[in-house]
mmCIF file of C-alpha atoms in Angstrom:
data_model
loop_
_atom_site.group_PDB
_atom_site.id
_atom_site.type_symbol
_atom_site.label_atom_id
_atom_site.label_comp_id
_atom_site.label_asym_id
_atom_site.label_seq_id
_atom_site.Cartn_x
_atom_site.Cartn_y
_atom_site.Cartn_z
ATOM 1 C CA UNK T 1 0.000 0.000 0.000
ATOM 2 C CA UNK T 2 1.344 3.542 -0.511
ATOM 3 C CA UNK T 3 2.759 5.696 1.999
ATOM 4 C CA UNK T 4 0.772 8.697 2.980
ATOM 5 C CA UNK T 5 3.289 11.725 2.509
ATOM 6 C CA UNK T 6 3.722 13.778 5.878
ATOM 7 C CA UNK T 7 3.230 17.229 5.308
ATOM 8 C CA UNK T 8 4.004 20.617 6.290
ATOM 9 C CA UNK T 9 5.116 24.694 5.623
ATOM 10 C CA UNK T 10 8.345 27.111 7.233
ATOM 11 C CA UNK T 11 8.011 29.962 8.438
ATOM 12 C CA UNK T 12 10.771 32.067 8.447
ATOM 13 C CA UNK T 13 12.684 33.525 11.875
ATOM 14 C CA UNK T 14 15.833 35.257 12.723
ATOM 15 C CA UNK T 15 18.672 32.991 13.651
ATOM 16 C CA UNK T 16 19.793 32.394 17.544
ATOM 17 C CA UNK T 17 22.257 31.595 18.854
ATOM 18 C CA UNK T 18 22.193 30.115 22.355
ATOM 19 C CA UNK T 19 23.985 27.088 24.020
ATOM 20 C CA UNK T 20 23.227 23.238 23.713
ATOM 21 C CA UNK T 21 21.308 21.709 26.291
ATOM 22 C CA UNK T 22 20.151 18.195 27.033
ATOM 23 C CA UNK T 23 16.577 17.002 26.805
ATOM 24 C CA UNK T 24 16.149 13.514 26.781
ATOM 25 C CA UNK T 25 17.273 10.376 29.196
ATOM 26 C CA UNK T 26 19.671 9.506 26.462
ATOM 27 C CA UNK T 27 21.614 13.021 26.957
ATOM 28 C CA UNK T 28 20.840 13.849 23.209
ATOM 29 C CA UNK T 29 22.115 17.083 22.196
ATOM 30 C CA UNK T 30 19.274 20.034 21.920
ATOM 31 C CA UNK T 31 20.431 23.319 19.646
ATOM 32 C CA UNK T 32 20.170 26.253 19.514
ATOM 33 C CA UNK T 33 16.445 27.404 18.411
ATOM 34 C CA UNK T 34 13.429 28.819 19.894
ATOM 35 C CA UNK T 35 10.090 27.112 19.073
ATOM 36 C CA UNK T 36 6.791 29.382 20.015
ATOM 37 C CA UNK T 37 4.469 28.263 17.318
ATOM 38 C CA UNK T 38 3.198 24.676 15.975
ATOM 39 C CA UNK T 39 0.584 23.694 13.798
ATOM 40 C CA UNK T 40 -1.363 20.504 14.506
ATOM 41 C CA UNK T 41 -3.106 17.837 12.767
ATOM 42 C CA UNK T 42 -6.329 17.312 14.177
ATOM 43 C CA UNK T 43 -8.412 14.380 12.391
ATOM 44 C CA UNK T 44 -7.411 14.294 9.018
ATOM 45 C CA UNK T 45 -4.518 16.978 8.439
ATOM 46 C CA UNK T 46 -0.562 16.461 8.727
ATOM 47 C CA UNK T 47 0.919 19.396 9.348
ATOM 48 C CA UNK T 48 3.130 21.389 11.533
ATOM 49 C CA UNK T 49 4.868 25.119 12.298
ATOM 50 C CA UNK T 50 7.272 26.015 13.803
ATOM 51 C CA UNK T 51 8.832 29.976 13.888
ATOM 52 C CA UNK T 52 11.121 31.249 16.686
ATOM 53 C CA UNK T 53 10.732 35.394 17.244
ATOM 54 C CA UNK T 54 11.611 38.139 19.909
ATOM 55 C CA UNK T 55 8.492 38.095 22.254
ATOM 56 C CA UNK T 56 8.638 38.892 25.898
ATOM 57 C CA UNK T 57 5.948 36.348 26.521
ATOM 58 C CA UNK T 58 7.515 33.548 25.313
ATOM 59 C CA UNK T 59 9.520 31.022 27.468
ATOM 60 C CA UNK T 60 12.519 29.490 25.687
ATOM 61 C CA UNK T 61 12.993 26.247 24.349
ATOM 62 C CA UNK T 62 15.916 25.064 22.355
ATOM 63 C CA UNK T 63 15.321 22.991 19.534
ATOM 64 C CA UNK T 64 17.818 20.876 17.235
ATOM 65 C CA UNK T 65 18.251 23.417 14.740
ATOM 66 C CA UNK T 66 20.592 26.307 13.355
ATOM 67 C CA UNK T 67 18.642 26.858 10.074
ATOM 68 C CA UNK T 68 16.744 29.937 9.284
ATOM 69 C CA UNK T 69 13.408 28.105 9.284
ATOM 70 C CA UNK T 70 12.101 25.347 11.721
ATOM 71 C CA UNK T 71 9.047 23.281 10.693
ATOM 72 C CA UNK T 72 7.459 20.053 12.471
ATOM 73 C CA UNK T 73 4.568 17.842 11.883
ATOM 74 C CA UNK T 74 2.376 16.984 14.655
ATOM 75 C CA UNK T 75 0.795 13.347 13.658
ATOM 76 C CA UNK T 76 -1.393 10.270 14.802
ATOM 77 C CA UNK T 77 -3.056 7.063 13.649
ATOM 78 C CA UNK T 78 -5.489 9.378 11.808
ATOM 79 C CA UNK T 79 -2.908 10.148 9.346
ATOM 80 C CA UNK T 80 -2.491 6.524 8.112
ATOM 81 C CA UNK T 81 1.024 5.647 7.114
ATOM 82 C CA UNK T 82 4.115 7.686 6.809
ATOM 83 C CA UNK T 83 6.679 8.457 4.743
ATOM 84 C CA UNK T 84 8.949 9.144 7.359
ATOM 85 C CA UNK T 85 11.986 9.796 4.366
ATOM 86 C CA UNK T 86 9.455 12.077 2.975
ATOM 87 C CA UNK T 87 9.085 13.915 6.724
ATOM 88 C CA UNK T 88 12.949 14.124 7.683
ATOM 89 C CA UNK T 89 13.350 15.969 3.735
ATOM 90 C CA UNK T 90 10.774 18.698 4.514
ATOM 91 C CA UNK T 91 10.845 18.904 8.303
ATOM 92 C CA UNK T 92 13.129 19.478 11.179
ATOM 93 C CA UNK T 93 10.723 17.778 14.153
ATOM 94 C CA UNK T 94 7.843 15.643 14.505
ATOM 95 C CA UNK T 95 5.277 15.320 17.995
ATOM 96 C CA UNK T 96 3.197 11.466 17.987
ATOM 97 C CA UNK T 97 0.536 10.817 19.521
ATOM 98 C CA UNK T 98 1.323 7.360 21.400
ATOM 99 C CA UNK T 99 -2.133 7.386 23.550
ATOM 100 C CA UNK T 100 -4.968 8.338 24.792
ATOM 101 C CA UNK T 101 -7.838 7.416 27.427
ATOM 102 C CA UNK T 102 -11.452 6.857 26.708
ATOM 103 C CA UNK T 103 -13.680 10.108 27.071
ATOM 104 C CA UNK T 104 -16.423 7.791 29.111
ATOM 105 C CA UNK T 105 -14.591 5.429 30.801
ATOM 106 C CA UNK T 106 -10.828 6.560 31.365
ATOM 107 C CA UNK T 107 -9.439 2.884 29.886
ATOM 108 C CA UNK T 108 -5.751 4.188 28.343
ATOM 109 C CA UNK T 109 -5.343 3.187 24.943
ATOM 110 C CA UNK T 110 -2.250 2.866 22.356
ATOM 111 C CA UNK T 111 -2.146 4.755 19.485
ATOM 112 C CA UNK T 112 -2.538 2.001 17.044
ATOM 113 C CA UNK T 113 0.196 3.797 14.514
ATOM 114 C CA UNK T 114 2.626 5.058 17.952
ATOM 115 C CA UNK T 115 5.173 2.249 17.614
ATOM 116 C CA UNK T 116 5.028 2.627 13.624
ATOM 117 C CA UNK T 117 5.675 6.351 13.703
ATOM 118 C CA UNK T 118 8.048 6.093 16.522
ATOM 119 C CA UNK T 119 10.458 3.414 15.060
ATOM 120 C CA UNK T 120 10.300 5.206 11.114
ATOM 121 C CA UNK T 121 10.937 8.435 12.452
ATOM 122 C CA UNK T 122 13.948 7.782 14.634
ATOM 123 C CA UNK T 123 15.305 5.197 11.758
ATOM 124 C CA UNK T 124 14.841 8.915 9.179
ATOM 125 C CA UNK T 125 16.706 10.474 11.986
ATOM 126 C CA UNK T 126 13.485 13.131 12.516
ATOM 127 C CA UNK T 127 13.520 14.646 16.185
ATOM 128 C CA UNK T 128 10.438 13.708 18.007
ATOM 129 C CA UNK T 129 8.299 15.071 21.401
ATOM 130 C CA UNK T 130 5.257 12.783 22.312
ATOM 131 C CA UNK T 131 1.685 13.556 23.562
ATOM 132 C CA UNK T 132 -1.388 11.482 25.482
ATOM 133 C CA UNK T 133 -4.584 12.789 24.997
ATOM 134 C CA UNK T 134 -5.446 12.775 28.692
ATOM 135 C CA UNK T 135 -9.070 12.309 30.730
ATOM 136 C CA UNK T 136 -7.441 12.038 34.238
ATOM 137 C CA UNK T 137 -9.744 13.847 36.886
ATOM 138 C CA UNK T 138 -7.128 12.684 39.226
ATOM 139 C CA UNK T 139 -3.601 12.412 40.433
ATOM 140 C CA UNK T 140 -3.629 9.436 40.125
ATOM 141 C CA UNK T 141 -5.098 8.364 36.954
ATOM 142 C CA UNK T 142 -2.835 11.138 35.729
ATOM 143 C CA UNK T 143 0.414 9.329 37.183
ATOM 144 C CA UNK T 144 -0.408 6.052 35.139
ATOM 145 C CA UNK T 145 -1.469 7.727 32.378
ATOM 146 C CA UNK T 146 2.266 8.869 32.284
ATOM 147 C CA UNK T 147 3.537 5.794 33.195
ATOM 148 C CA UNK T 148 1.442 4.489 30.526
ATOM 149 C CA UNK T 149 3.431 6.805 27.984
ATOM 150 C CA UNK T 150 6.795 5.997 29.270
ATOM 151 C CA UNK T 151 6.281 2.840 28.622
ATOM 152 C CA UNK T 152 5.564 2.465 25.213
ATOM 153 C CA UNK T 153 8.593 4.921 24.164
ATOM 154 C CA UNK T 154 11.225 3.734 26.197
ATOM 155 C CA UNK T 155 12.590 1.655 23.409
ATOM 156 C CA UNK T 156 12.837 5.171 21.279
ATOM 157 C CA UNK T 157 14.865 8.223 21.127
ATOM 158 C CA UNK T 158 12.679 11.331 22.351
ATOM 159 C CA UNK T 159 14.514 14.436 22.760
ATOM 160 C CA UNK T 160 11.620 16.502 22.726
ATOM 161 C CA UNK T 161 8.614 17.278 25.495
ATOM 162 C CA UNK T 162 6.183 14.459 26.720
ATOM 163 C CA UNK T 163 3.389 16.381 26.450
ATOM 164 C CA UNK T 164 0.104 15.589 28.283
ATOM 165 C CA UNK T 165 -3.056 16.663 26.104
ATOM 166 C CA UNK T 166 -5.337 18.707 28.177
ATOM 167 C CA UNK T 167 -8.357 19.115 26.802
ATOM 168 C CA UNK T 168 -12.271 18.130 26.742
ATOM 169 C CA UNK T 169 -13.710 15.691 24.602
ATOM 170 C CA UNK T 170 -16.144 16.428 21.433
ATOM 171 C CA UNK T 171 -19.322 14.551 21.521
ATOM 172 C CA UNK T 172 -20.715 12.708 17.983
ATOM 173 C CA UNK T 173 -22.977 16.729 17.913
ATOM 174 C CA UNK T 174 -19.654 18.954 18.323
ATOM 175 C CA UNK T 175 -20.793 20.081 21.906
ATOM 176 C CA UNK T 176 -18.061 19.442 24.560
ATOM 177 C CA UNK T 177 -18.138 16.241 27.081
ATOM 178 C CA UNK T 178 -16.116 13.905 28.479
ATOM 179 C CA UNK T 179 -15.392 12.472 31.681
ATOM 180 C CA UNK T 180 -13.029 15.588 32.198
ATOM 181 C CA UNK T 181 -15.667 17.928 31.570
ATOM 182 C CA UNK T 182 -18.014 16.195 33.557
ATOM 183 C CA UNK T 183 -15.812 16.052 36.603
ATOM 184 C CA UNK T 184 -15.741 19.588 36.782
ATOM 185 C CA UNK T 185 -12.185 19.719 38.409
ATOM 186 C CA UNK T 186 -12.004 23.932 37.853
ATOM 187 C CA UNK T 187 -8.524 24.881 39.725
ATOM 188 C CA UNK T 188 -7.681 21.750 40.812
ATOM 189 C CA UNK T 189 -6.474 20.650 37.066
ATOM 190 C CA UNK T 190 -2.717 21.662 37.757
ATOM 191 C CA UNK T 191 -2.155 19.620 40.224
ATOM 192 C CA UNK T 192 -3.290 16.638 37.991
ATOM 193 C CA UNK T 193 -1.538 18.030 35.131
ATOM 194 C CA UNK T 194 1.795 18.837 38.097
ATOM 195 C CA UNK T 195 1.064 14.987 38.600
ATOM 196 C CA UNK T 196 1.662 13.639 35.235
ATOM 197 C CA UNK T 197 4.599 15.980 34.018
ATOM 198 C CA UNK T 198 6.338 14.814 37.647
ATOM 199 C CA UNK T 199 6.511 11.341 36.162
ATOM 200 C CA UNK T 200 7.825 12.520 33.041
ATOM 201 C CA UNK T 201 10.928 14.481 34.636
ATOM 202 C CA UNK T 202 11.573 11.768 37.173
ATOM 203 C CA UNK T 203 12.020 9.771 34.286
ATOM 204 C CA UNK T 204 14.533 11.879 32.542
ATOM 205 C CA UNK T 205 12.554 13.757 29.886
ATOM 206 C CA UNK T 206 11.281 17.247 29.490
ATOM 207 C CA UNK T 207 7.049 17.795 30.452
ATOM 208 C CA UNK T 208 4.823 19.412 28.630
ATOM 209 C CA UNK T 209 0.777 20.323 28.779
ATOM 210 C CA UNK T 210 -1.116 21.078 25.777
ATOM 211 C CA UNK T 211 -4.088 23.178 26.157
ATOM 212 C CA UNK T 212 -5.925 25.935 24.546
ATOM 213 C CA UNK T 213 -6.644 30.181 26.012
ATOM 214 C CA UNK T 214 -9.699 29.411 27.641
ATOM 215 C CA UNK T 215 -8.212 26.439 29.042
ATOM 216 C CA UNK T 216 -5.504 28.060 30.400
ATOM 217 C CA UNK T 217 -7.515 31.248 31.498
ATOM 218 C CA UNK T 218 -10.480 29.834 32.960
ATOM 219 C CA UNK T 219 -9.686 26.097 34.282
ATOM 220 C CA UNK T 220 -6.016 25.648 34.644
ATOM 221 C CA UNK T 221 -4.307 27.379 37.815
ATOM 222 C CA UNK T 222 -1.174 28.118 35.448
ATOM 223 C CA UNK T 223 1.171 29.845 38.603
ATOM 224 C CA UNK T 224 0.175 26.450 40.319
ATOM 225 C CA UNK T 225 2.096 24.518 37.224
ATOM 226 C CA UNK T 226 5.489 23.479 38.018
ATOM 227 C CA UNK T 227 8.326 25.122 36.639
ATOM 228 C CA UNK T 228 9.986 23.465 33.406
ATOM 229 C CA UNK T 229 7.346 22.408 32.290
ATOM 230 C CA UNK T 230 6.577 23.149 28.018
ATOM 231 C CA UNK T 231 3.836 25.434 27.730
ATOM 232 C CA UNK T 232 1.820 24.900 24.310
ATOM 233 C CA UNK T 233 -1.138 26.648 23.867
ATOM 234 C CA UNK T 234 -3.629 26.838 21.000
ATOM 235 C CA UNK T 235 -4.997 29.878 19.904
ATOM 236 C CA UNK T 236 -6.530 30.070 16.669
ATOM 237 C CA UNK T 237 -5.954 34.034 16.025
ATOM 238 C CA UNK T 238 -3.693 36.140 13.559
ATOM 239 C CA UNK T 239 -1.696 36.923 17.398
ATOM 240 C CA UNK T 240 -1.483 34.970 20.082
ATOM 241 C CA UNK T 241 -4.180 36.619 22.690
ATOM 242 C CA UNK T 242 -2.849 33.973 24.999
ATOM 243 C CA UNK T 243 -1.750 36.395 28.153
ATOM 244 C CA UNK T 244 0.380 34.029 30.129
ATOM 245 C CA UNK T 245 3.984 32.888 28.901
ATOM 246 C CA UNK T 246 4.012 29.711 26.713
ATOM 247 C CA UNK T 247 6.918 28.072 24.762
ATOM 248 C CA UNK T 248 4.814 26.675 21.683
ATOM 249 C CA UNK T 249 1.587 28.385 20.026
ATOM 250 C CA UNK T 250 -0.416 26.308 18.206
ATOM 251 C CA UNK T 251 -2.280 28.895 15.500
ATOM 252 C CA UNK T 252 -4.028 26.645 13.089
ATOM 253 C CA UNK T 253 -5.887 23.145 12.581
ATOM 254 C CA UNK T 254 -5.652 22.801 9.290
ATOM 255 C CA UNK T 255 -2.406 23.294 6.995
ATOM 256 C CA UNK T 256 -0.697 20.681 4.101
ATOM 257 C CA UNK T 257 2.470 20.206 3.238
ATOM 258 C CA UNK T 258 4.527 18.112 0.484
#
Protein backbone atom coordinates (compact mmCIF):
# COMPACT_ATOMS: atom_id res chain seq x y z
CA UNK A 1 0.00 0.00 0.00
CA UNK A 2 1.34 3.54 -0.51
CA UNK A 3 2.76 5.70 2.00
CA UNK A 4 0.77 8.70 2.98
CA UNK A 5 3.29 11.72 2.51
CA UNK A 6 3.72 13.78 5.88
CA UNK A 7 3.23 17.23 5.31
CA UNK A 8 4.00 20.62 6.29
CA UNK A 9 5.12 24.69 5.62
CA UNK A 10 8.34 27.11 7.23
CA UNK A 11 8.01 29.96 8.44
CA UNK A 12 10.77 32.07 8.45
CA UNK A 13 12.68 33.52 11.87
CA UNK A 14 15.83 35.26 12.72
CA UNK A 15 18.67 32.99 13.65
CA UNK A 16 19.79 32.39 17.54
CA UNK A 17 22.26 31.59 18.85
CA UNK A 18 22.19 30.11 22.36
CA UNK A 19 23.98 27.09 24.02
CA UNK A 20 23.23 23.24 23.71
CA UNK A 21 21.31 21.71 26.29
CA UNK A 22 20.15 18.20 27.03
CA UNK A 23 16.58 17.00 26.81
CA UNK A 24 16.15 13.51 26.78
CA UNK A 25 17.27 10.38 29.20
CA UNK A 26 19.67 9.51 26.46
CA UNK A 27 21.61 13.02 26.96
CA UNK A 28 20.84 13.85 23.21
CA UNK A 29 22.11 17.08 22.20
CA UNK A 30 19.27 20.03 21.92
CA UNK A 31 20.43 23.32 19.65
CA UNK A 32 20.17 26.25 19.51
CA UNK A 33 16.44 27.40 18.41
CA UNK A 34 13.43 28.82 19.89
CA UNK A 35 10.09 27.11 19.07
CA UNK A 36 6.79 29.38 20.01
CA UNK A 37 4.47 28.26 17.32
CA UNK A 38 3.20 24.68 15.98
CA UNK A 39 0.58 23.69 13.80
CA UNK A 40 -1.36 20.50 14.51
CA UNK A 41 -3.11 17.84 12.77
CA UNK A 42 -6.33 17.31 14.18
CA UNK A 43 -8.41 14.38 12.39
CA UNK A 44 -7.41 14.29 9.02
CA UNK A 45 -4.52 16.98 8.44
CA UNK A 46 -0.56 16.46 8.73
CA UNK A 47 0.92 19.40 9.35
CA UNK A 48 3.13 21.39 11.53
CA UNK A 49 4.87 25.12 12.30
CA UNK A 50 7.27 26.02 13.80
CA UNK A 51 8.83 29.98 13.89
CA UNK A 52 11.12 31.25 16.69
CA UNK A 53 10.73 35.39 17.24
CA UNK A 54 11.61 38.14 19.91
CA UNK A 55 8.49 38.10 22.25
CA UNK A 56 8.64 38.89 25.90
CA UNK A 57 5.95 36.35 26.52
CA UNK A 58 7.51 33.55 25.31
CA UNK A 59 9.52 31.02 27.47
CA UNK A 60 12.52 29.49 25.69
CA UNK A 61 12.99 26.25 24.35
CA UNK A 62 15.92 25.06 22.36
CA UNK A 63 15.32 22.99 19.53
CA UNK A 64 17.82 20.88 17.24
CA UNK A 65 18.25 23.42 14.74
CA UNK A 66 20.59 26.31 13.35
CA UNK A 67 18.64 26.86 10.07
CA UNK A 68 16.74 29.94 9.28
CA UNK A 69 13.41 28.11 9.28
CA UNK A 70 12.10 25.35 11.72
CA UNK A 71 9.05 23.28 10.69
CA UNK A 72 7.46 20.05 12.47
CA UNK A 73 4.57 17.84 11.88
CA UNK A 74 2.38 16.98 14.65
CA UNK A 75 0.79 13.35 13.66
CA UNK A 76 -1.39 10.27 14.80
CA UNK A 77 -3.06 7.06 13.65
CA UNK A 78 -5.49 9.38 11.81
CA UNK A 79 -2.91 10.15 9.35
CA UNK A 80 -2.49 6.52 8.11
CA UNK A 81 1.02 5.65 7.11
CA UNK A 82 4.11 7.69 6.81
CA UNK A 83 6.68 8.46 4.74
CA UNK A 84 8.95 9.14 7.36
CA UNK A 85 11.99 9.80 4.37
CA UNK A 86 9.45 12.08 2.97
CA UNK A 87 9.09 13.91 6.72
CA UNK A 88 12.95 14.12 7.68
CA UNK A 89 13.35 15.97 3.73
CA UNK A 90 10.77 18.70 4.51
CA UNK A 91 10.85 18.90 8.30
CA UNK A 92 13.13 19.48 11.18
CA UNK A 93 10.72 17.78 14.15
CA UNK A 94 7.84 15.64 14.51
CA UNK A 95 5.28 15.32 17.99
CA UNK A 96 3.20 11.47 17.99
CA UNK A 97 0.54 10.82 19.52
CA UNK A 98 1.32 7.36 21.40
CA UNK A 99 -2.13 7.39 23.55
CA UNK A 100 -4.97 8.34 24.79
CA UNK A 101 -7.84 7.42 27.43
CA UNK A 102 -11.45 6.86 26.71
CA UNK A 103 -13.68 10.11 27.07
CA UNK A 104 -16.42 7.79 29.11
CA UNK A 105 -14.59 5.43 30.80
CA UNK A 106 -10.83 6.56 31.37
CA UNK A 107 -9.44 2.88 29.89
CA UNK A 108 -5.75 4.19 28.34
CA UNK A 109 -5.34 3.19 24.94
CA UNK A 110 -2.25 2.87 22.36
CA UNK A 111 -2.15 4.75 19.49
CA UNK A 112 -2.54 2.00 17.04
CA UNK A 113 0.20 3.80 14.51
CA UNK A 114 2.63 5.06 17.95
CA UNK A 115 5.17 2.25 17.61
CA UNK A 116 5.03 2.63 13.62
CA UNK A 117 5.68 6.35 13.70
CA UNK A 118 8.05 6.09 16.52
CA UNK A 119 10.46 3.41 15.06
CA UNK A 120 10.30 5.21 11.11
CA UNK A 121 10.94 8.43 12.45
CA UNK A 122 13.95 7.78 14.63
CA UNK A 123 15.31 5.20 11.76
CA UNK A 124 14.84 8.91 9.18
CA UNK A 125 16.71 10.47 11.99
CA UNK A 126 13.48 13.13 12.52
CA UNK A 127 13.52 14.65 16.19
CA UNK A 128 10.44 13.71 18.01
CA UNK A 129 8.30 15.07 21.40
CA UNK A 130 5.26 12.78 22.31
CA UNK A 131 1.69 13.56 23.56
CA UNK A 132 -1.39 11.48 25.48
CA UNK A 133 -4.58 12.79 25.00
CA UNK A 134 -5.45 12.78 28.69
CA UNK A 135 -9.07 12.31 30.73
CA UNK A 136 -7.44 12.04 34.24
CA UNK A 137 -9.74 13.85 36.89
CA UNK A 138 -7.13 12.68 39.23
CA UNK A 139 -3.60 12.41 40.43
CA UNK A 140 -3.63 9.44 40.12
CA UNK A 141 -5.10 8.36 36.95
CA UNK A 142 -2.83 11.14 35.73
CA UNK A 143 0.41 9.33 37.18
CA UNK A 144 -0.41 6.05 35.14
CA UNK A 145 -1.47 7.73 32.38
CA UNK A 146 2.27 8.87 32.28
CA UNK A 147 3.54 5.79 33.19
CA UNK A 148 1.44 4.49 30.53
CA UNK A 149 3.43 6.80 27.98
CA UNK A 150 6.80 6.00 29.27
CA UNK A 151 6.28 2.84 28.62
CA UNK A 152 5.56 2.47 25.21
CA UNK A 153 8.59 4.92 24.16
CA UNK A 154 11.22 3.73 26.20
CA UNK A 155 12.59 1.66 23.41
CA UNK A 156 12.84 5.17 21.28
CA UNK A 157 14.87 8.22 21.13
CA UNK A 158 12.68 11.33 22.35
CA UNK A 159 14.51 14.44 22.76
CA UNK A 160 11.62 16.50 22.73
CA UNK A 161 8.61 17.28 25.50
CA UNK A 162 6.18 14.46 26.72
CA UNK A 163 3.39 16.38 26.45
CA UNK A 164 0.10 15.59 28.28
CA UNK A 165 -3.06 16.66 26.10
CA UNK A 166 -5.34 18.71 28.18
CA UNK A 167 -8.36 19.11 26.80
CA UNK A 168 -12.27 18.13 26.74
CA UNK A 169 -13.71 15.69 24.60
CA UNK A 170 -16.14 16.43 21.43
CA UNK A 171 -19.32 14.55 21.52
CA UNK A 172 -20.72 12.71 17.98
CA UNK A 173 -22.98 16.73 17.91
CA UNK A 174 -19.65 18.95 18.32
CA UNK A 175 -20.79 20.08 21.91
CA UNK A 176 -18.06 19.44 24.56
CA UNK A 177 -18.14 16.24 27.08
CA UNK A 178 -16.12 13.90 28.48
CA UNK A 179 -15.39 12.47 31.68
CA UNK A 180 -13.03 15.59 32.20
CA UNK A 181 -15.67 17.93 31.57
CA UNK A 182 -18.01 16.20 33.56
CA UNK A 183 -15.81 16.05 36.60
CA UNK A 184 -15.74 19.59 36.78
CA UNK A 185 -12.19 19.72 38.41
CA UNK A 186 -12.00 23.93 37.85
CA UNK A 187 -8.52 24.88 39.72
CA UNK A 188 -7.68 21.75 40.81
CA UNK A 189 -6.47 20.65 37.07
CA UNK A 190 -2.72 21.66 37.76
CA UNK A 191 -2.16 19.62 40.22
CA UNK A 192 -3.29 16.64 37.99
CA UNK A 193 -1.54 18.03 35.13
CA UNK A 194 1.80 18.84 38.10
CA UNK A 195 1.06 14.99 38.60
CA UNK A 196 1.66 13.64 35.23
CA UNK A 197 4.60 15.98 34.02
CA UNK A 198 6.34 14.81 37.65
CA UNK A 199 6.51 11.34 36.16
CA UNK A 200 7.83 12.52 33.04
CA UNK A 201 10.93 14.48 34.64
CA UNK A 202 11.57 11.77 37.17
CA UNK A 203 12.02 9.77 34.29
CA UNK A 204 14.53 11.88 32.54
CA UNK A 205 12.55 13.76 29.89
CA UNK A 206 11.28 17.25 29.49
CA UNK A 207 7.05 17.79 30.45
CA UNK A 208 4.82 19.41 28.63
CA UNK A 209 0.78 20.32 28.78
CA UNK A 210 -1.12 21.08 25.78
CA UNK A 211 -4.09 23.18 26.16
CA UNK A 212 -5.92 25.94 24.55
CA UNK A 213 -6.64 30.18 26.01
CA UNK A 214 -9.70 29.41 27.64
CA UNK A 215 -8.21 26.44 29.04
CA UNK A 216 -5.50 28.06 30.40
CA UNK A 217 -7.51 31.25 31.50
CA UNK A 218 -10.48 29.83 32.96
CA UNK A 219 -9.69 26.10 34.28
CA UNK A 220 -6.02 25.65 34.64
CA UNK A 221 -4.31 27.38 37.81
CA UNK A 222 -1.17 28.12 35.45
CA UNK A 223 1.17 29.84 38.60
CA UNK A 224 0.18 26.45 40.32
CA UNK A 225 2.10 24.52 37.22
CA UNK A 226 5.49 23.48 38.02
CA UNK A 227 8.33 25.12 36.64
CA UNK A 228 9.99 23.46 33.41
CA UNK A 229 7.35 22.41 32.29
CA UNK A 230 6.58 23.15 28.02
CA UNK A 231 3.84 25.43 27.73
CA UNK A 232 1.82 24.90 24.31
CA UNK A 233 -1.14 26.65 23.87
CA UNK A 234 -3.63 26.84 21.00
CA UNK A 235 -5.00 29.88 19.90
CA UNK A 236 -6.53 30.07 16.67
CA UNK A 237 -5.95 34.03 16.02
CA UNK A 238 -3.69 36.14 13.56
CA UNK A 239 -1.70 36.92 17.40
CA UNK A 240 -1.48 34.97 20.08
CA UNK A 241 -4.18 36.62 22.69
CA UNK A 242 -2.85 33.97 25.00
CA UNK A 243 -1.75 36.39 28.15
CA UNK A 244 0.38 34.03 30.13
CA UNK A 245 3.98 32.89 28.90
CA UNK A 246 4.01 29.71 26.71
CA UNK A 247 6.92 28.07 24.76
CA UNK A 248 4.81 26.67 21.68
CA UNK A 249 1.59 28.39 20.03
CA UNK A 250 -0.42 26.31 18.21
CA UNK A 251 -2.28 28.90 15.50
CA UNK A 252 -4.03 26.65 13.09
CA UNK A 253 -5.89 23.14 12.58
CA UNK A 254 -5.65 22.80 9.29
CA UNK A 255 -2.41 23.29 6.99
CA UNK A 256 -0.70 20.68 4.10
CA UNK A 257 2.47 20.21 3.24
CA UNK A 258 4.53 18.11 0.48
Amino acid sequence: RKKKKASGFKIKFDRLKHKYKTLSKKKKKAVNAIIIILCVALIAGLCAVAVAIHNDKVENFKFNTDKDYVSGIDVSSHNGDIDWETVADNVDFAFIRVGYSGYSNGALSTDNKARYNLKHANKANVPIGVYFYSQATTKDEAVKEAEYTLEIIKHYDISLPVVIDFEYAYEKDGSLGGRLKGANLTKYQAEIINAFCDTVSDAGYKPGVYANTHFYESKIDVKSLKSGITIWVADYNKSNTYNGKFDIWQYSNTGKCD
